[in-house]
mmCIF file of C-alpha atoms in Angstrom:
data_model
loop_
_atom_site.group_PDB
_atom_site.id
_atom_site.type_symbol
_atom_site.label_atom_id
_atom_site.label_comp_id
_atom_site.label_asym_id
_atom_site.label_seq_id
_atom_site.Cartn_x
_atom_site.Cartn_y
_atom_site.Cartn_z
ATOM 1 C CA GLY H 1 12.275 54.323 -40.734
ATOM 2 C CA ALA H 2 10.314 51.403 -39.404
ATOM 3 C CA VAL H 3 11.100 47.889 -40.580
ATOM 4 C CA VAL H 4 8.733 45.488 -42.276
ATOM 5 C CA SER H 5 10.012 41.974 -42.792
ATOM 6 C CA GLN H 6 8.510 39.773 -45.465
ATOM 7 C CA HIS H 7 9.209 36.060 -45.728
ATOM 8 C CA PRO H 8 10.077 34.196 -47.827
ATOM 9 C CA SER H 9 11.855 36.424 -50.321
ATOM 10 C CA TRP H 10 11.286 33.866 -53.035
ATOM 11 C CA VAL H 11 9.421 30.602 -53.383
ATOM 12 C CA ILE H 12 8.874 28.034 -56.095
ATOM 13 C CA CYS H 13 5.889 25.764 -55.775
ATOM 14 C CA LYS H 14 4.070 23.183 -57.826
ATOM 15 C CA SER H 15 0.783 23.979 -59.468
ATOM 16 C CA GLY H 16 -2.134 23.126 -57.185
ATOM 17 C CA THR H 17 -0.293 23.646 -53.920
ATOM 18 C CA SER H 18 -0.713 26.529 -51.476
ATOM 19 C CA VAL H 19 1.890 29.055 -50.422
ATOM 20 C CA LYS H 20 1.899 31.280 -47.351
ATOM 21 C CA ILE H 21 3.723 34.609 -47.252
ATOM 22 C CA GLU H 22 4.350 36.380 -43.950
ATOM 23 C CA CYS H 23 4.597 40.090 -43.325
ATOM 24 C CA ARG H 24 5.825 41.344 -39.961
ATOM 25 C CA SER H 25 6.259 44.825 -38.589
ATOM 26 C CA LEU H 26 9.369 44.541 -36.456
ATOM 27 C CA ASP H 27 9.434 47.739 -34.436
ATOM 28 C CA PHE H 28 5.950 49.172 -34.593
ATOM 29 C CA GLN H 29 2.360 48.091 -34.366
ATOM 30 C CA ALA H 30 0.663 47.934 -37.723
ATOM 31 C CA THR H 31 -3.043 48.570 -37.503
ATOM 32 C CA THR H 32 -3.363 48.291 -41.253
ATOM 33 C CA MET H 33 -1.497 46.109 -43.684
ATOM 34 C CA PHE H 34 -1.715 46.150 -47.450
ATOM 35 C CA TRP H 35 -0.912 43.480 -49.963
ATOM 36 C CA TYR H 36 0.205 44.384 -53.464
ATOM 37 C CA ARG H 37 1.047 42.451 -56.574
ATOM 38 C CA GLN H 38 3.591 43.651 -59.096
ATOM 39 C CA PHE H 39 3.816 42.235 -62.573
ATOM 40 C CA PRO H 40 7.014 42.662 -64.599
ATOM 41 C CA LYS H 41 7.461 46.244 -65.749
ATOM 42 C CA GLN H 42 4.132 47.161 -64.179
ATOM 43 C CA SER H 43 3.145 49.170 -61.173
ATOM 44 C CA LEU H 44 2.050 47.810 -57.832
ATOM 45 C CA MET H 45 -1.585 46.847 -57.789
ATOM 46 C CA LEU H 46 -3.344 46.857 -54.450
ATOM 47 C CA MET H 47 -4.893 43.476 -53.785
ATOM 48 C CA ALA H 48 -6.382 43.934 -50.344
ATOM 49 C CA THR H 49 -6.340 45.961 -47.161
ATOM 50 C CA SER H 50 -6.479 44.316 -43.776
ATOM 51 C CA ASN H 51 -7.047 45.788 -40.364
ATOM 52 C CA GLU H 52 -6.014 43.857 -37.304
ATOM 53 C CA GLY H 53 -8.750 41.612 -36.046
ATOM 54 C CA SER H 54 -11.134 42.114 -38.935
ATOM 55 C CA LYS H 55 -11.704 40.659 -42.368
ATOM 56 C CA ALA H 56 -9.662 41.954 -45.246
ATOM 57 C CA THR H 57 -11.160 44.241 -47.847
ATOM 58 C CA TYR H 58 -10.356 43.020 -51.327
ATOM 59 C CA GLU H 59 -10.022 45.155 -54.422
ATOM 60 C CA GLN H 60 -12.280 44.515 -57.352
ATOM 61 C CA GLY H 61 -11.194 41.522 -59.372
ATOM 62 C CA VAL H 62 -9.161 39.901 -56.583
ATOM 63 C CA GLU H 63 -10.470 36.479 -55.579
ATOM 64 C CA LYS H 64 -10.764 36.412 -51.815
ATOM 65 C CA ASP H 65 -11.035 32.614 -51.733
ATOM 66 C CA LYS H 66 -7.797 32.316 -53.642
ATOM 67 C CA PHE H 67 -5.815 34.932 -51.796
ATOM 68 C CA LEU H 68 -6.487 34.372 -48.109
ATOM 69 C CA ILE H 69 -5.373 37.166 -45.844
ATOM 70 C CA ASN H 70 -5.088 36.912 -42.110
ATOM 71 C CA HIS H 71 -4.156 39.802 -39.824
ATOM 72 C CA ALA H 72 -4.356 38.196 -36.429
ATOM 73 C CA SER H 73 -2.045 40.525 -34.553
ATOM 74 C CA LEU H 74 -0.687 44.058 -34.738
ATOM 75 C CA THR H 75 2.629 42.785 -36.046
ATOM 76 C CA LEU H 76 1.758 39.963 -38.402
ATOM 77 C CA SER H 77 -0.282 39.513 -41.551
ATOM 78 C CA THR H 78 -0.198 36.515 -43.860
ATOM 79 C CA LEU H 79 -1.185 36.033 -47.474
ATOM 80 C CA THR H 80 -1.912 32.479 -48.574
ATOM 81 C CA VAL H 81 -2.145 31.758 -52.275
ATOM 82 C CA THR H 82 -4.353 28.694 -52.458
ATOM 83 C CA SER H 83 -4.243 26.154 -55.276
ATOM 84 C CA ALA H 84 -1.600 28.176 -57.029
ATOM 85 C CA HIS H 85 -1.377 28.183 -60.810
ATOM 86 C CA PRO H 86 1.330 29.499 -63.137
ATOM 87 C CA GLU H 87 -0.652 32.687 -63.746
ATOM 88 C CA ASP H 88 -0.286 33.463 -60.026
ATOM 89 C CA SER H 89 3.452 33.796 -60.507
ATOM 90 C CA SER H 90 4.279 37.344 -59.558
ATOM 91 C CA PHE H 91 6.013 39.600 -57.079
ATOM 92 C CA TYR H 92 3.949 40.102 -53.930
ATOM 93 C CA ILE H 93 4.678 43.021 -51.608
ATOM 94 C CA CYS H 94 3.207 43.889 -48.247
ATOM 95 C CA SER H 95 3.199 47.210 -46.514
ATOM 96 C CA ALA H 96 2.218 48.255 -43.038
ATOM 97 C CA ARG H 97 0.913 51.451 -41.555
ATOM 98 C CA GLY H 98 1.145 52.261 -37.877
ATOM 99 C CA LEU H 99 -1.076 53.680 -35.235
ATOM 100 C CA GLN H 100 -0.180 57.293 -35.949
ATOM 101 C CA GLY H 101 -2.853 57.906 -38.474
ATOM 102 C CA SER H 102 -4.319 57.215 -41.842
ATOM 103 C CA ASN H 103 -2.271 59.446 -44.073
ATOM 104 C CA THR H 104 1.101 58.593 -42.657
ATOM 105 C CA GLU H 105 3.832 56.695 -44.370
ATOM 106 C CA ALA H 106 3.424 53.029 -45.094
ATOM 107 C CA PHE H 107 6.521 50.860 -44.829
ATOM 108 C CA PHE H 108 7.191 48.108 -47.304
ATOM 109 C CA GLY H 109 8.499 44.610 -47.056
ATOM 110 C CA GLN H 110 11.164 43.404 -49.440
ATOM 111 C CA GLY H 111 8.674 41.444 -51.498
ATOM 112 C CA THR H 112 8.228 37.767 -52.318
ATOM 113 C CA ARG H 113 8.890 36.379 -55.762
ATOM 114 C CA LEU H 114 6.439 33.513 -56.321
ATOM 115 C CA THR H 115 7.015 31.124 -59.189
ATOM 116 C CA VAL H 116 4.439 28.420 -59.809
ATOM 117 C CA VAL H 117 5.630 25.548 -61.989
ATOM 118 C CA GLY O 1 -11.745 56.683 -58.780
ATOM 119 C CA ASP O 2 -8.410 57.895 -57.554
ATOM 120 C CA SER O 3 -5.494 57.446 -59.912
ATOM 121 C CA VAL O 4 -1.909 58.470 -60.504
ATOM 122 C CA THR O 5 -0.334 59.081 -63.886
ATOM 123 C CA GLN O 6 3.402 59.425 -64.298
ATOM 124 C CA MET O 7 5.563 59.815 -67.317
ATOM 125 C CA GLU O 8 6.509 56.715 -69.237
ATOM 126 C CA GLY O 9 10.077 55.569 -69.080
ATOM 127 C CA PRO O 10 12.724 54.588 -69.389
ATOM 128 C CA VAL O 11 14.585 57.812 -68.845
ATOM 129 C CA THR O 12 18.301 57.801 -69.624
ATOM 130 C CA LEU O 13 20.467 60.704 -68.481
ATOM 131 C CA SER O 14 24.113 61.500 -68.190
ATOM 132 C CA GLU O 15 25.614 62.087 -64.781
ATOM 133 C CA GLU O 16 25.020 65.622 -63.450
ATOM 134 C CA ALA O 17 22.044 66.169 -65.760
ATOM 135 C CA PHE O 18 18.791 67.694 -64.506
ATOM 136 C CA LEU O 19 15.962 65.266 -63.813
ATOM 137 C CA THR O 20 12.230 65.782 -63.981
ATOM 138 C CA ILE O 21 9.715 62.971 -63.693
ATOM 139 C CA ASN O 22 6.166 64.181 -64.146
ATOM 140 C CA CYS O 23 3.336 62.950 -61.940
ATOM 141 C CA THR O 24 -0.287 64.021 -61.935
ATOM 142 C CA TYR O 25 -3.120 62.648 -59.877
ATOM 143 C CA THR O 26 -6.882 62.414 -59.783
ATOM 144 C CA ALA O 27 -8.541 62.306 -56.397
ATOM 145 C CA THR O 28 -11.366 63.830 -54.458
ATOM 146 C CA GLY O 29 -10.415 65.693 -51.350
ATOM 147 C CA TYR O 30 -6.841 66.159 -50.241
ATOM 148 C CA PRO O 31 -4.673 63.093 -50.533
ATOM 149 C CA SER O 32 -1.120 62.830 -49.324
ATOM 150 C CA LEU O 33 1.418 62.402 -52.100
ATOM 151 C CA PHE O 34 4.560 60.304 -52.130
ATOM 152 C CA TRP O 35 7.528 59.368 -54.238
ATOM 153 C CA TYR O 36 8.923 55.882 -53.665
ATOM 154 C CA VAL O 37 12.135 54.496 -55.142
ATOM 155 C CA GLN O 38 12.989 50.888 -55.923
ATOM 156 C CA TYR O 39 16.698 50.225 -56.441
ATOM 157 C CA PRO O 40 17.673 47.108 -58.396
ATOM 158 C CA GLY O 41 17.076 44.009 -56.323
ATOM 159 C CA GLU O 42 15.649 45.934 -53.386
ATOM 160 C CA GLY O 43 12.240 46.744 -51.948
ATOM 161 C CA LEU O 44 10.376 50.013 -52.115
ATOM 162 C CA GLN O 45 11.671 52.908 -50.069
ATOM 163 C CA LEU O 46 9.997 56.186 -49.338
ATOM 164 C CA LEU O 47 11.909 58.990 -51.029
ATOM 165 C CA LEU O 48 9.802 61.984 -50.045
ATOM 166 C CA LYS O 49 6.264 63.010 -49.272
ATOM 167 C CA ALA O 50 3.920 65.978 -48.981
ATOM 168 C CA THR O 51 0.701 65.995 -47.044
ATOM 169 C CA LYS O 52 -0.946 69.253 -48.098
ATOM 170 C CA ALA O 53 -1.065 71.745 -50.923
ATOM 171 C CA ASP O 54 2.118 73.778 -51.513
ATOM 172 C CA ASP O 55 4.160 71.468 -49.286
ATOM 173 C CA LYS O 56 7.571 70.617 -50.699
ATOM 174 C CA GLY O 57 9.028 67.227 -49.941
ATOM 175 C CA SER O 58 12.782 66.826 -50.245
ATOM 176 C CA ASN O 59 15.365 64.144 -49.646
ATOM 177 C CA LYS O 60 18.776 63.207 -51.068
ATOM 178 C CA GLY O 61 18.677 66.187 -53.427
ATOM 179 C CA PHE O 62 15.272 65.250 -54.818
ATOM 180 C CA GLU O 63 12.332 67.640 -54.492
ATOM 181 C CA ALA O 64 8.640 67.613 -55.302
ATOM 182 C CA THR O 65 5.979 70.233 -54.628
ATOM 183 C CA TYR O 66 2.320 69.417 -54.040
ATOM 184 C CA ARG O 67 0.452 71.560 -56.589
ATOM 185 C CA LYS O 68 -3.269 71.369 -56.004
ATOM 186 C CA GLU O 69 -4.125 73.745 -58.846
ATOM 187 C CA THR O 70 -2.441 71.510 -61.401
ATOM 188 C CA THR O 71 -2.931 68.249 -59.422
ATOM 189 C CA SER O 72 0.758 67.528 -59.867
ATOM 190 C CA PHE O 73 3.700 66.305 -57.831
ATOM 191 C CA HIS O 74 6.648 66.338 -60.217
ATOM 192 C CA LEU O 75 9.956 64.912 -59.014
ATOM 193 C CA GLU O 76 13.104 66.938 -59.689
ATOM 194 C CA LYS O 77 16.798 66.698 -59.015
ATOM 195 C CA GLY O 78 19.348 69.224 -60.133
ATOM 196 C CA SER O 79 22.253 66.855 -60.734
ATOM 197 C CA VAL O 80 21.728 63.114 -60.947
ATOM 198 C CA GLN O 81 24.307 60.495 -60.091
ATOM 199 C CA VAL O 82 24.818 56.949 -61.316
ATOM 200 C CA SER O 83 23.610 55.765 -57.907
ATOM 201 C CA ASP O 84 20.211 57.350 -58.603
ATOM 202 C CA SER O 85 19.478 54.686 -61.225
ATOM 203 C CA ALA O 86 16.276 53.034 -60.046
ATOM 204 C CA VAL O 87 12.550 52.862 -60.651
ATOM 205 C CA TYR O 88 10.583 55.772 -59.218
ATOM 206 C CA PHE O 89 6.930 55.498 -58.259
ATOM 207 C CA CYS O 90 4.560 58.356 -57.578
ATOM 208 C CA ALA O 91 1.715 57.484 -55.198
ATOM 209 C CA LEU O 92 -1.200 58.967 -53.336
ATOM 210 C CA SER O 93 -2.785 57.976 -50.075
ATOM 211 C CA ARG O 94 -6.308 58.476 -48.796
ATOM 212 C CA ILE O 95 -7.776 57.787 -45.389
ATOM 213 C CA ARG O 96 -8.055 54.055 -44.702
ATOM 214 C CA ILE O 97 -7.019 53.258 -48.269
ATOM 215 C CA GLY O 98 -3.775 51.718 -49.426
ATOM 216 C CA LEU O 99 -1.403 53.650 -51.574
ATOM 217 C CA ILE O 100 -2.332 54.043 -55.216
ATOM 218 C CA PHE O 101 0.729 53.936 -57.409
ATOM 219 C CA GLY O 102 1.660 55.216 -60.807
ATOM 220 C CA LYS O 103 3.223 52.757 -63.237
ATOM 221 C CA GLY O 104 6.755 53.671 -62.316
ATOM 222 C CA THR O 105 9.513 55.359 -64.282
ATOM 223 C CA LYS O 106 12.831 53.644 -64.753
ATOM 224 C CA LEU O 107 15.791 56.000 -64.573
ATOM 225 C CA SER O 108 19.203 55.039 -65.876
ATOM 226 C CA VAL O 109 22.101 57.403 -65.265
ATOM 227 C CA LYS O 110 25.224 56.903 -67.372
ATOM 228 C CA PRO O 111 28.679 58.008 -66.199
#
């Protein structure tokens, strides 16, 4: 299957600082990218959907000013956690869907473990 | 809204036992259905999928059939192995919407 690379795989940051997570589709063009958050022993919760060149659509309850998403190209989307706090500590996962259509498989990055201290 | 419900875990089986993980969904229209697997320390991987009613997805000995009448997509395997130990997620996909996941079921297979 297609490859989605997410970086970094883990990061520790101080409370109040910002952290940027990158998601790249390596061998296909991703018209749509999704960002998920996974709490321990919980399922993946969709945070936002972004289409290349347009503003992200955030799920209810997700602060768009805190979780900045940029999808500037067909192969790269970034999630920036601004002014991070300990409660933002979580596992963040991106996925990307290609040009083939809307109900096709989405490929997942390896995830980023964020710890805010 | 759309949702996915899957059986609570953890599930512990002996090697070569039969596996069933139940998954039911709520959605308008005709979503595509997926099973993803997350092995320890790894990212999510697609295990199998079905895009329309009565389709059967299969991979690595796992099977699931898209049952519109019961809105179900149960995962089955006839004989599990230790290497199948992982967390399994049922999910559905709608047009222009990200995947909606169930809570995941942890499977542990003992030798």
